[in-house]
Amino acid sequence: MRVGPSQDEIRRQNLGALLRYVHVHGATTRAELTTALGLNRSTIGALTADLAAAGLVTEGAPKETGRAGRPSLVVRPESDRVFAYAYSIEVDRLRAARVGLGGAVIDRRELDRPRGLTAAEAAPLLAGAVKEMRQALPEDALCVGAGVAVCGMVRRDDGLVRLGPTTGWVDEPIGTALGTELGVDVPVTVGNVADVAAFAEHARGAAAGCDNVIYLYGDVGVGAGIIAAGRRLTGHGGYSGEVGHMVVVRDGARCECGNRGCWETEIGEHGLLRAAGRSDARGREAMLAVFDAADRGDARAQIAVRQAGDWLGFGVANLVNIFNPEMVIFGGTMRDLYLAAAAQVRSRLNSNGLPACLEHVRLRTPKLGEDAPLVGAAELAFDRLLADPLDVS
Ligand SMILES: [Zn+2]
């Protein structure tokens, strides 16, 4: 006979739900928690007391409301004390941050990344940045885990980077390498940068409250983080969302994945620079220089930007027809391309998108900006804590 959840399981679920609410929404009154979680006042009081005893939240008087009557106590996440380390391994830079419970980036370091750097070389650099940040930690600080956003295909089970076409990584165990370098007894969770950024924008950014979202992230290549029915779409092994490798031109330009005519060969770094007659240049700055030149009237740059914008709209129309998202977010260099060629993107989307799928789709830039990969990497680490707060703390 199957029995329902035990009292203890229900309590743990409720603790997780309450902590998740204040993690996402910040300081919240007990009255609001009662309504939002559908629990009675005494249960909210008991759960808050348990979380406060574990050092995960504090409770205090609200700021003056001006309203009559006894004010409801406010529950706040312990953002200074409870934190996760977040790393973002990008094509041209490495970033490390300490992100507090509640999602604020408290401390950060950034390093240039020479193209061709291996995981074994990147890990000690990131660990060095963390050692610096550790010096500023409060004495009773609690690290609940570490998350990594990396541009590449990441195996969900163990965070092995199977392929990073733009970094040259093949089967690089970055999570293990970082765990060893850090020498801390916390789990390291690895995710693809587009998936991780989508997670962050969905949790607390432009897509908060949206259940069907596509986040397109570009650097040299292009990938998508896809949220469907409120859940991250990861695929069987964790490799879904490699939209940059949709083949759009038969026998087109050579892609770094080894194929020809992939979408990113038209909208990524190489495609834009090739079209602008600047094949020798590379990097984000070189792409920005093309947008800038187009803005100042350089005819060749304008053609390149319009062409790439048209290709961007072409692929987005296909994605919109397949996934029926309510929002498409353009991050990384896709943000710059979208802003430089919004008219072409919209025009192509309107011609190729199915009317029913276009009805409610909104095009947006990230609210969290360049912090999305870091905030999302931290969310990967916080997920364990939020699933069972007392077990982790
Ligand atoms: Zn490809």
mmCIF file of C-alpha atoms and ligand atoms in Angstrom:
data_model
loop_
_atom_site.group_PDB
_atom_site.id
_atom_site.type_symbol
_atom_site.label_atom_id
_atom_site.label_comp_id
_atom_site.label_asym_id
_atom_site.label_seq_id
_atom_site.Cartn_x
_atom_site.Cartn_y
_atom_site.Cartn_z
ATOM 1 C CA MET A 1 0.000 0.000 0.000
ATOM 2 C CA ARG A 2 1.332 3.418 -0.918
ATOM 3 C CA VAL A 3 1.255 5.941 1.885
ATOM 4 C CA GLY A 4 1.343 9.711 1.558
ATOM 5 C CA PRO A 5 4.272 11.902 2.568
ATOM 6 C CA SER A 6 5.169 11.827 6.271
ATOM 7 C CA GLN A 7 4.860 14.847 8.554
ATOM 8 C CA ASP A 8 8.634 15.257 8.357
ATOM 9 C CA GLU A 9 8.617 15.213 4.542
ATOM 10 C CA ILE A 10 5.846 17.809 4.448
ATOM 11 C CA ARG A 11 7.777 20.002 6.876
ATOM 12 C CA ARG A 12 10.936 19.768 4.758
ATOM 13 C CA GLN A 13 9.007 20.628 1.603
ATOM 14 C CA ASN A 14 7.449 23.632 3.337
ATOM 15 C CA LEU A 15 10.829 24.788 4.655
ATOM 16 C CA GLY A 16 12.193 24.619 1.107
ATOM 17 C CA ALA A 17 9.196 26.495 -0.298
ATOM 18 C CA LEU A 18 9.479 29.273 2.297
ATOM 19 C CA LEU A 19 13.227 29.669 1.864
ATOM 20 C CA ARG A 20 12.848 29.660 -1.936
ATOM 21 C CA TYR A 21 10.226 32.398 -1.688
ATOM 22 C CA VAL A 22 12.434 34.775 0.300
ATOM 23 C CA HIS A 23 15.467 33.792 -1.825
ATOM 24 C CA VAL A 24 13.619 34.901 -4.972
ATOM 25 C CA HIS A 25 11.486 37.766 -3.614
ATOM 26 C CA GLY A 26 13.707 39.165 -0.856
ATOM 27 C CA ALA A 27 12.347 40.426 2.467
ATOM 28 C CA THR A 28 8.759 39.226 2.830
ATOM 29 C CA THR A 29 6.207 39.747 5.586
ATOM 30 C CA ARG A 30 4.797 36.758 7.414
ATOM 31 C CA ALA A 31 1.362 37.845 6.186
ATOM 32 C CA GLU A 32 2.474 37.674 2.543
ATOM 33 C CA LEU A 33 4.138 34.284 3.089
ATOM 34 C CA THR A 34 0.894 32.978 4.582
ATOM 35 C CA THR A 35 -0.980 33.949 1.414
ATOM 36 C CA ALA A 36 1.750 33.006 -1.092
ATOM 37 C CA LEU A 37 2.406 29.544 0.358
ATOM 38 C CA GLY A 38 -1.172 28.778 1.372
ATOM 39 C CA LEU A 39 -0.170 27.881 4.943
ATOM 40 C CA ASN A 40 -1.619 29.136 8.207
ATOM 41 C CA ARG A 41 0.075 31.737 10.395
ATOM 42 C CA SER A 42 1.268 29.374 13.084
ATOM 43 C CA THR A 43 2.861 27.054 10.497
ATOM 44 C CA ILE A 44 4.665 30.004 8.878
ATOM 45 C CA GLY A 45 5.861 31.069 12.345
ATOM 46 C CA ALA A 46 7.213 27.599 13.127
ATOM 47 C CA LEU A 47 8.929 27.202 9.745
ATOM 48 C CA THR A 48 10.528 30.638 10.042
ATOM 49 C CA ALA A 49 11.800 29.791 13.504
ATOM 50 C CA ASP A 50 13.408 26.584 12.177
ATOM 51 C CA LEU A 51 15.092 28.439 9.290
ATOM 52 C CA ALA A 52 16.258 31.215 11.628
ATOM 53 C CA ALA A 53 17.715 28.641 14.038
ATOM 54 C CA ALA A 54 19.646 27.145 11.107
ATOM 55 C CA GLY A 55 21.011 30.603 10.303
ATOM 56 C CA LEU A 56 19.323 30.819 6.896
ATOM 57 C CA VAL A 57 16.907 33.701 7.549
ATOM 58 C CA THR A 58 16.454 36.507 10.028
ATOM 59 C CA GLU A 59 13.222 37.936 11.242
ATOM 60 C CA GLY A 60 12.584 41.484 12.250
ATOM 61 C CA ALA A 61 10.302 44.476 12.272
ATOM 62 C CA PRO A 62 9.406 45.959 8.884
ATOM 63 C CA LYS A 63 10.307 49.475 7.855
ATOM 64 C CA GLU A 64 7.669 52.017 8.871
ATOM 65 C CA THR A 65 4.531 51.342 6.806
ATOM 66 C CA GLY A 66 2.361 54.177 8.127
ATOM 67 C CA ARG A 67 -0.489 51.721 8.503
ATOM 68 C CA ALA A 68 -2.323 51.243 11.757
ATOM 69 C CA GLY A 69 -2.253 48.007 13.716
ATOM 70 C CA ARG A 70 0.452 45.542 14.633
ATOM 71 C CA PRO A 71 2.874 45.159 11.709
ATOM 72 C CA SER A 72 3.619 41.677 10.360
ATOM 73 C CA LEU A 73 7.209 40.522 10.960
ATOM 74 C CA VAL A 74 9.492 40.484 7.940
ATOM 75 C CA VAL A 75 11.547 37.413 6.968
ATOM 76 C CA ARG A 76 14.869 38.099 5.185
ATOM 77 C CA PRO A 77 17.414 35.724 3.650
ATOM 78 C CA GLU A 78 20.802 35.650 5.421
ATOM 79 C CA SER A 79 22.515 37.062 2.344
ATOM 80 C CA ASP A 80 25.844 37.991 3.911
ATOM 81 C CA ARG A 81 26.391 34.720 5.704
ATOM 82 C CA VAL A 82 24.940 32.080 3.382
ATOM 83 C CA PHE A 83 26.424 32.049 -0.098
ATOM 84 C CA ALA A 84 27.512 30.071 -3.160
ATOM 85 C CA TYR A 85 30.561 30.460 -5.356
ATOM 86 C CA ALA A 86 29.732 31.070 -9.012
ATOM 87 C CA TYR A 87 32.066 30.768 -11.983
ATOM 88 C CA SER A 88 31.586 31.731 -15.576
ATOM 89 C CA ILE A 89 34.034 30.306 -18.110
ATOM 90 C CA GLU A 90 33.609 32.307 -21.276
ATOM 91 C CA VAL A 91 35.506 32.443 -24.541
ATOM 92 C CA ASP A 92 37.580 35.488 -23.627
ATOM 93 C CA ARG A 93 37.303 35.774 -19.855
ATOM 94 C CA LEU A 94 36.988 33.876 -16.607
ATOM 95 C CA ARG A 95 34.792 35.201 -13.834
ATOM 96 C CA ALA A 96 34.368 34.150 -10.223
ATOM 97 C CA ALA A 97 31.873 35.560 -7.753
ATOM 98 C CA ARG A 98 30.432 35.076 -4.322
ATOM 99 C CA VAL A 99 26.648 35.238 -4.543
ATOM 100 C CA GLY A 100 24.563 35.549 -1.384
ATOM 101 C CA LEU A 101 21.339 33.733 -0.626
ATOM 102 C CA GLY A 102 18.817 36.093 -2.230
ATOM 103 C CA GLY A 103 20.819 36.290 -5.458
ATOM 104 C CA ALA A 104 22.986 39.388 -4.965
ATOM 105 C CA VAL A 105 26.576 39.298 -6.227
ATOM 106 C CA ILE A 106 28.578 40.233 -3.121
ATOM 107 C CA ASP A 107 32.131 39.957 -4.422
ATOM 108 C CA ARG A 108 33.634 39.238 -7.838
ATOM 109 C CA ARG A 109 36.860 38.788 -9.789
ATOM 110 C CA GLU A 110 37.480 38.807 -13.531
ATOM 111 C CA LEU A 111 40.444 37.499 -15.528
ATOM 112 C CA ASP A 112 41.294 37.537 -19.205
ATOM 113 C CA ARG A 113 41.179 34.119 -20.771
ATOM 114 C CA PRO A 114 43.563 33.351 -23.581
ATOM 115 C CA ARG A 115 41.770 31.250 -26.202
ATOM 116 C CA GLY A 116 43.108 27.707 -25.990
ATOM 117 C CA LEU A 117 43.289 27.603 -22.172
ATOM 118 C CA THR A 118 42.511 24.080 -20.913
ATOM 119 C CA ALA A 119 40.311 23.139 -17.942
ATOM 120 C CA ALA A 120 43.414 22.109 -15.994
ATOM 121 C CA GLU A 121 44.854 25.587 -16.578
ATOM 122 C CA ALA A 122 41.593 27.463 -15.917
ATOM 123 C CA ALA A 123 40.830 25.757 -12.571
ATOM 124 C CA PRO A 124 43.821 27.138 -10.591
ATOM 125 C CA LEU A 125 43.174 30.644 -11.946
ATOM 126 C CA LEU A 126 39.573 30.528 -10.717
ATOM 127 C CA ALA A 127 40.628 28.945 -7.429
ATOM 128 C CA GLY A 128 43.101 31.805 -6.949
ATOM 129 C CA ALA A 129 40.280 34.320 -7.383
ATOM 130 C CA VAL A 130 38.231 32.454 -4.769
ATOM 131 C CA LYS A 131 41.142 32.441 -2.306
ATOM 132 C CA GLU A 132 41.249 36.229 -2.571
ATOM 133 C CA MET A 133 37.515 36.523 -1.967
ATOM 134 C CA ARG A 134 37.743 34.186 1.046
ATOM 135 C CA GLN A 135 39.774 36.779 2.901
ATOM 136 C CA ALA A 136 36.715 39.022 3.089
ATOM 137 C CA LEU A 137 34.343 36.323 4.356
ATOM 138 C CA PRO A 138 32.439 36.861 7.614
ATOM 139 C CA GLU A 139 33.625 34.492 10.331
ATOM 140 C CA ASP A 140 30.417 32.445 10.414
ATOM 141 C CA ALA A 141 29.971 32.344 6.615
ATOM 142 C CA LEU A 142 28.368 29.223 5.153
ATOM 143 C CA CYS A 143 29.201 28.111 1.612
ATOM 144 C CA VAL A 144 26.406 25.857 0.301
ATOM 145 C CA GLY A 145 28.010 24.909 -3.005
ATOM 146 C CA ALA A 146 29.543 26.114 -6.228
ATOM 147 C CA GLY A 147 28.084 26.438 -9.714
ATOM 148 C CA VAL A 148 29.856 26.822 -13.041
ATOM 149 C CA ALA A 149 28.535 28.266 -16.306
ATOM 150 C CA VAL A 150 30.637 27.135 -19.251
ATOM 151 C CA CYS A 151 30.321 27.639 -22.997
ATOM 152 C CA GLY A 152 30.094 24.036 -24.143
ATOM 153 C CA MET A 153 28.000 20.879 -24.070
ATOM 154 C CA VAL A 154 27.808 19.690 -20.472
ATOM 155 C CA ARG A 155 26.915 16.150 -19.413
ATOM 156 C CA ARG A 156 24.157 16.566 -16.840
ATOM 157 C CA ASP A 157 25.164 13.636 -14.632
ATOM 158 C CA ASP A 158 28.677 14.749 -13.753
ATOM 159 C CA GLY A 159 29.351 18.116 -15.383
ATOM 160 C CA LEU A 160 31.887 16.787 -17.861
ATOM 161 C CA VAL A 161 32.300 19.283 -20.708
ATOM 162 C CA ARG A 162 31.867 16.956 -23.684
ATOM 163 C CA LEU A 163 32.530 19.551 -26.339
ATOM 164 C CA GLY A 164 33.327 23.233 -26.298
ATOM 165 C CA PRO A 165 33.746 24.004 -29.996
ATOM 166 C CA THR A 166 34.836 27.581 -29.352
ATOM 167 C CA THR A 167 37.225 26.679 -26.532
ATOM 168 C CA GLY A 168 38.617 23.505 -28.069
ATOM 169 C CA TRP A 169 37.520 21.508 -25.012
ATOM 170 C CA VAL A 170 36.732 17.827 -25.468
ATOM 171 C CA ASP A 171 35.752 15.754 -22.399
ATOM 172 C CA GLU A 172 37.174 18.261 -19.911
ATOM 173 C CA PRO A 173 36.235 17.491 -16.254
ATOM 174 C CA ILE A 174 36.060 21.135 -15.153
ATOM 175 C CA GLY A 175 33.803 20.439 -12.142
ATOM 176 C CA THR A 176 36.227 17.875 -10.719
ATOM 177 C CA ALA A 177 39.234 20.090 -11.461
ATOM 178 C CA LEU A 178 37.633 23.037 -9.665
ATOM 179 C CA GLY A 179 36.537 20.922 -6.698
ATOM 180 C CA THR A 180 40.107 19.664 -6.272
ATOM 181 C CA GLU A 181 41.622 23.135 -6.606
ATOM 182 C CA LEU A 182 39.164 24.693 -4.183
ATOM 183 C CA GLY A 183 39.770 22.016 -1.596
ATOM 184 C CA VAL A 184 36.359 22.679 -0.063
ATOM 185 C CA ASP A 185 33.848 20.051 0.776
ATOM 186 C CA VAL A 186 31.020 21.449 -1.335
ATOM 187 C CA PRO A 187 29.562 20.046 -4.530
ATOM 188 C CA VAL A 188 30.381 21.774 -7.810
ATOM 189 C CA THR A 189 27.537 21.794 -10.356
ATOM 190 C CA VAL A 190 28.311 22.584 -13.990
ATOM 191 C CA GLY A 191 25.888 23.858 -16.638
ATOM 192 C CA ASN A 192 25.929 25.273 -20.134
ATOM 193 C CA VAL A 193 26.093 29.078 -20.081
ATOM 194 C CA ALA A 194 22.848 29.584 -22.050
ATOM 195 C CA ASP A 195 20.956 27.124 -19.832
ATOM 196 C CA VAL A 196 22.335 28.726 -16.697
ATOM 197 C CA ALA A 197 21.580 32.286 -17.856
ATOM 198 C CA ALA A 198 18.041 31.229 -18.818
ATOM 199 C CA PHE A 199 17.633 29.749 -15.335
ATOM 200 C CA ALA A 200 18.672 33.086 -13.777
ATOM 201 C CA GLU A 201 16.427 35.244 -15.985
ATOM 202 C CA HIS A 202 13.536 32.867 -15.288
ATOM 203 C CA ALA A 203 14.118 32.894 -11.530
ATOM 204 C CA ARG A 204 14.629 36.613 -11.019
ATOM 205 C CA GLY A 205 15.100 38.456 -14.314
ATOM 206 C CA ALA A 206 13.270 39.427 -17.489
ATOM 207 C CA ALA A 207 11.400 36.118 -17.658
ATOM 208 C CA ALA A 208 10.186 35.982 -14.039
ATOM 209 C CA GLY A 209 6.653 34.618 -14.171
ATOM 210 C CA CYS A 210 7.009 33.312 -17.757
ATOM 211 C CA ASP A 211 6.757 29.556 -18.143
ATOM 212 C CA ASN A 212 7.890 29.251 -21.778
ATOM 213 C CA VAL A 213 11.109 31.053 -22.563
ATOM 214 C CA ILE A 214 14.002 30.859 -25.005
ATOM 215 C CA TYR A 215 17.232 32.572 -23.965
ATOM 216 C CA LEU A 216 19.650 32.906 -26.871
ATOM 217 C CA TYR A 217 23.231 33.419 -25.791
ATOM 218 C CA GLY A 218 25.978 34.323 -28.214
ATOM 219 C CA ASP A 219 29.743 34.660 -28.135
ATOM 220 C CA VAL A 220 31.737 32.983 -30.893
ATOM 221 C CA GLY A 221 28.966 30.395 -31.045
ATOM 222 C CA VAL A 222 25.305 30.540 -30.158
ATOM 223 C CA GLY A 223 23.273 28.373 -27.785
ATOM 224 C CA ALA A 224 19.833 28.479 -26.219
ATOM 225 C CA GLY A 225 18.531 27.851 -22.745
ATOM 226 C CA ILE A 226 14.966 26.670 -23.085
ATOM 227 C CA ILE A 227 12.326 26.774 -20.353
ATOM 228 C CA ALA A 228 9.210 24.795 -21.284
ATOM 229 C CA ALA A 229 6.169 24.666 -19.002
ATOM 230 C CA GLY A 230 8.273 26.236 -16.249
ATOM 231 C CA ARG A 231 11.030 23.621 -16.391
ATOM 232 C CA ARG A 232 14.490 23.682 -17.901
ATOM 233 C CA LEU A 233 14.604 21.582 -21.028
ATOM 234 C CA THR A 234 17.864 19.671 -20.786
ATOM 235 C CA GLY A 235 17.357 16.660 -23.033
ATOM 236 C CA HIS A 236 18.411 13.121 -22.125
ATOM 237 C CA GLY A 237 22.098 13.781 -21.428
ATOM 238 C CA GLY A 238 21.909 17.539 -20.823
ATOM 239 C CA TYR A 239 22.886 18.597 -24.334
ATOM 240 C CA SER A 240 19.689 20.168 -25.660
ATOM 241 C CA GLY A 241 19.608 23.770 -26.845
ATOM 242 C CA GLU A 242 22.514 23.596 -29.313
ATOM 243 C CA VAL A 243 20.512 25.773 -31.683
ATOM 244 C CA GLY A 244 23.653 27.384 -33.098
ATOM 245 C CA HIS A 245 24.307 24.099 -34.886
ATOM 246 C CA MET A 246 20.951 23.975 -36.694
ATOM 247 C CA VAL A 247 22.063 23.634 -40.283
ATOM 248 C CA VAL A 248 20.581 26.553 -42.226
ATOM 249 C CA VAL A 249 22.794 26.633 -45.352
ATOM 250 C CA ARG A 250 23.524 23.444 -47.280
ATOM 251 C CA ASP A 251 27.293 23.303 -47.822
ATOM 252 C CA GLY A 252 27.627 26.681 -46.109
ATOM 253 C CA ALA A 253 30.589 28.066 -44.173
ATOM 254 C CA ARG A 254 32.649 25.655 -42.058
ATOM 255 C CA CYS A 255 31.546 25.607 -38.393
ATOM 256 C CA GLU A 256 33.823 24.949 -35.419
ATOM 257 C CA CYS A 257 31.778 21.789 -34.700
ATOM 258 C CA GLY A 258 33.074 20.319 -37.964
ATOM 259 C CA ASN A 259 29.798 20.703 -39.849
ATOM 260 C CA ARG A 260 28.976 23.219 -42.563
ATOM 261 C CA GLY A 261 26.283 25.887 -42.720
ATOM 262 C CA CYS A 262 25.326 25.926 -39.018
ATOM 263 C CA TRP A 263 23.196 28.899 -37.895
ATOM 264 C CA GLU A 264 26.083 30.308 -35.842
ATOM 265 C CA THR A 265 28.265 30.560 -38.940
ATOM 266 C CA GLU A 266 25.858 33.326 -40.025
ATOM 267 C CA ILE A 267 25.035 35.087 -36.741
ATOM 268 C CA GLY A 268 28.090 34.296 -34.568
ATOM 269 C CA GLU A 269 31.397 36.109 -34.364
ATOM 270 C CA HIS A 270 32.967 34.544 -37.453
ATOM 271 C CA GLY A 271 29.921 35.130 -39.677
ATOM 272 C CA LEU A 272 29.529 38.787 -38.791
ATOM 273 C CA LEU A 273 33.232 39.565 -39.123
ATOM 274 C CA ARG A 274 33.459 37.657 -42.421
ATOM 275 C CA ALA A 275 30.483 39.569 -43.852
ATOM 276 C CA ALA A 276 31.989 42.859 -42.672
ATOM 277 C CA GLY A 277 35.293 42.061 -44.421
ATOM 278 C CA ARG A 278 37.103 41.757 -41.096
ATOM 279 C CA SER A 279 37.890 38.033 -41.008
ATOM 280 C CA ASP A 280 41.265 38.710 -39.411
ATOM 281 C CA ALA A 281 39.695 40.266 -36.323
ATOM 282 C CA ARG A 282 38.119 38.354 -33.469
ATOM 283 C CA GLY A 283 36.574 38.730 -30.065
ATOM 284 C CA ARG A 284 33.574 40.581 -28.720
ATOM 285 C CA GLU A 285 35.278 43.941 -29.130
ATOM 286 C CA ALA A 286 35.683 43.246 -32.860
ATOM 287 C CA MET A 287 31.953 42.488 -33.133
ATOM 288 C CA LEU A 288 31.079 45.653 -31.230
ATOM 289 C CA ALA A 289 33.350 47.584 -33.611
ATOM 290 C CA VAL A 290 31.230 46.356 -36.537
ATOM 291 C CA PHE A 291 27.994 47.508 -34.859
ATOM 292 C CA ASP A 292 29.641 50.822 -34.119
ATOM 293 C CA ALA A 293 30.880 51.216 -37.706
ATOM 294 C CA ALA A 294 27.382 50.415 -39.020
ATOM 295 C CA ASP A 295 25.986 53.036 -36.699
ATOM 296 C CA ARG A 296 28.389 55.604 -38.098
ATOM 297 C CA GLY A 297 27.386 54.866 -41.688
ATOM 298 C CA ASP A 298 30.015 52.334 -42.861
ATOM 299 C CA ALA A 299 28.170 50.683 -45.780
ATOM 300 C CA ARG A 300 29.885 47.293 -45.573
ATOM 301 C CA ALA A 301 29.307 47.059 -41.827
ATOM 302 C CA GLN A 302 25.654 48.016 -42.339
ATOM 303 C CA ILE A 303 25.163 45.234 -44.880
ATOM 304 C CA ALA A 304 26.858 42.729 -42.550
ATOM 305 C CA VAL A 305 24.669 43.757 -39.609
ATOM 306 C CA ARG A 306 21.453 43.693 -41.664
ATOM 307 C CA GLN A 307 22.337 40.284 -43.076
ATOM 308 C CA ALA A 308 23.165 38.842 -39.644
ATOM 309 C CA GLY A 309 19.965 40.385 -38.243
ATOM 310 C CA ASP A 310 17.944 38.730 -40.996
ATOM 311 C CA TRP A 311 19.572 35.375 -40.169
ATOM 312 C CA LEU A 312 18.865 35.949 -36.481
ATOM 313 C CA GLY A 313 15.168 36.506 -37.253
ATOM 314 C CA PHE A 314 15.159 33.431 -39.501
ATOM 315 C CA GLY A 315 16.356 31.125 -36.720
ATOM 316 C CA VAL A 316 14.215 32.759 -34.051
ATOM 317 C CA ALA A 317 11.130 32.254 -36.263
ATOM 318 C CA ASN A 318 11.923 28.534 -36.434
ATOM 319 C CA LEU A 319 12.406 28.338 -32.663
ATOM 320 C CA VAL A 320 9.196 30.279 -32.037
ATOM 321 C CA ASN A 321 7.291 27.917 -34.351
ATOM 322 C CA ILE A 322 8.733 24.855 -32.604
ATOM 323 C CA PHE A 323 8.543 25.917 -28.956
ATOM 324 C CA ASN A 324 5.788 28.590 -28.868
ATOM 325 C CA PRO A 325 7.598 30.669 -26.207
ATOM 326 C CA GLU A 326 6.033 33.743 -24.619
ATOM 327 C CA MET A 327 9.442 35.411 -24.494
ATOM 328 C CA VAL A 328 12.733 35.300 -26.412
ATOM 329 C CA ILE A 329 15.695 36.885 -24.605
ATOM 330 C CA PHE A 330 18.841 37.929 -26.464
ATOM 331 C CA GLY A 331 21.988 37.620 -24.331
ATOM 332 C CA GLY A 332 25.739 37.954 -24.863
ATOM 333 C CA THR A 333 26.579 39.153 -28.370
ATOM 334 C CA MET A 334 23.043 38.239 -29.496
ATOM 335 C CA ARG A 335 21.896 41.204 -27.425
ATOM 336 C CA ASP A 336 24.197 43.519 -29.368
ATOM 337 C CA LEU A 337 23.137 42.033 -32.696
ATOM 338 C CA TYR A 338 19.449 42.236 -31.811
ATOM 339 C CA LEU A 339 19.752 45.879 -30.729
ATOM 340 C CA ALA A 340 21.729 46.758 -33.881
ATOM 341 C CA ALA A 341 19.329 44.992 -36.256
ATOM 342 C CA ALA A 342 15.953 44.854 -34.468
ATOM 343 C CA ALA A 343 14.062 45.875 -37.629
ATOM 344 C CA GLN A 344 15.526 42.975 -39.653
ATOM 345 C CA VAL A 345 14.955 40.521 -36.805
ATOM 346 C CA ARG A 346 11.292 41.519 -36.448
ATOM 347 C CA SER A 347 10.662 41.649 -40.169
ATOM 348 C CA ARG A 348 12.038 38.136 -40.762
ATOM 349 C CA LEU A 349 10.294 36.810 -37.670
ATOM 350 C CA ASN A 350 6.992 38.249 -38.883
ATOM 351 C CA SER A 351 7.379 36.697 -42.344
ATOM 352 C CA ASN A 352 8.480 33.250 -41.190
ATOM 353 C CA GLY A 353 6.702 32.885 -37.837
ATOM 354 C CA LEU A 354 3.311 31.188 -37.714
ATOM 355 C CA PRO A 355 0.667 33.761 -36.739
ATOM 356 C CA ALA A 356 -0.604 31.733 -33.772
ATOM 357 C CA CYS A 357 2.945 31.396 -32.397
ATOM 358 C CA LEU A 358 3.671 35.106 -32.923
ATOM 359 C CA GLU A 359 0.566 36.273 -31.068
ATOM 360 C CA HIS A 360 2.052 36.476 -27.608
ATOM 361 C CA VAL A 361 5.808 36.344 -28.122
ATOM 362 C CA ARG A 362 7.842 39.198 -26.640
ATOM 363 C CA LEU A 363 11.456 39.940 -27.614
ATOM 364 C CA ARG A 364 13.603 41.138 -24.717
ATOM 365 C CA THR A 365 17.164 41.846 -23.594
ATOM 366 C CA PRO A 366 18.383 40.322 -20.293
ATOM 367 C CA LYS A 367 17.428 42.125 -17.102
ATOM 368 C CA LEU A 368 20.416 40.692 -15.254
ATOM 369 C CA GLY A 369 22.750 41.749 -18.058
ATOM 370 C CA GLU A 370 26.186 40.196 -17.968
ATOM 371 C CA ASP A 371 25.584 38.883 -14.464
ATOM 372 C CA ALA A 372 23.076 36.267 -15.684
ATOM 373 C CA PRO A 373 25.667 33.433 -16.038
ATOM 374 C CA LEU A 374 27.041 34.134 -12.541
ATOM 375 C CA VAL A 375 23.639 34.475 -10.902
ATOM 376 C CA GLY A 376 22.439 31.338 -12.716
ATOM 377 C CA ALA A 377 25.541 29.369 -11.730
ATOM 378 C CA ALA A 378 24.835 30.302 -8.116
ATOM 379 C CA GLU A 379 21.209 29.182 -8.566
ATOM 380 C CA LEU A 380 22.519 25.736 -9.559
ATOM 381 C CA ALA A 381 24.309 25.602 -6.214
ATOM 382 C CA PHE A 382 21.387 27.039 -4.203
ATOM 383 C CA ASP A 383 19.010 24.470 -5.693
ATOM 384 C CA ARG A 384 20.313 21.780 -3.329
ATOM 385 C CA LEU A 385 19.853 24.014 -0.297
ATOM 386 C CA LEU A 386 16.326 25.003 -1.357
ATOM 387 C CA ALA A 387 15.336 21.377 -1.920
ATOM 388 C CA ASP A 388 16.128 20.478 1.705
ATOM 389 C CA PRO A 389 17.354 23.482 3.728
ATOM 390 C CA LEU A 390 18.108 21.770 7.029
ATOM 391 C CA ASP A 391 20.013 18.930 5.358
ATOM 392 C CA VAL A 392 22.500 21.289 3.678
ATOM 393 C CA SER A 393 22.859 23.914 6.384
HETATM 394 ZN ZN ZN B 1 28.145 23.753 -35.989
#
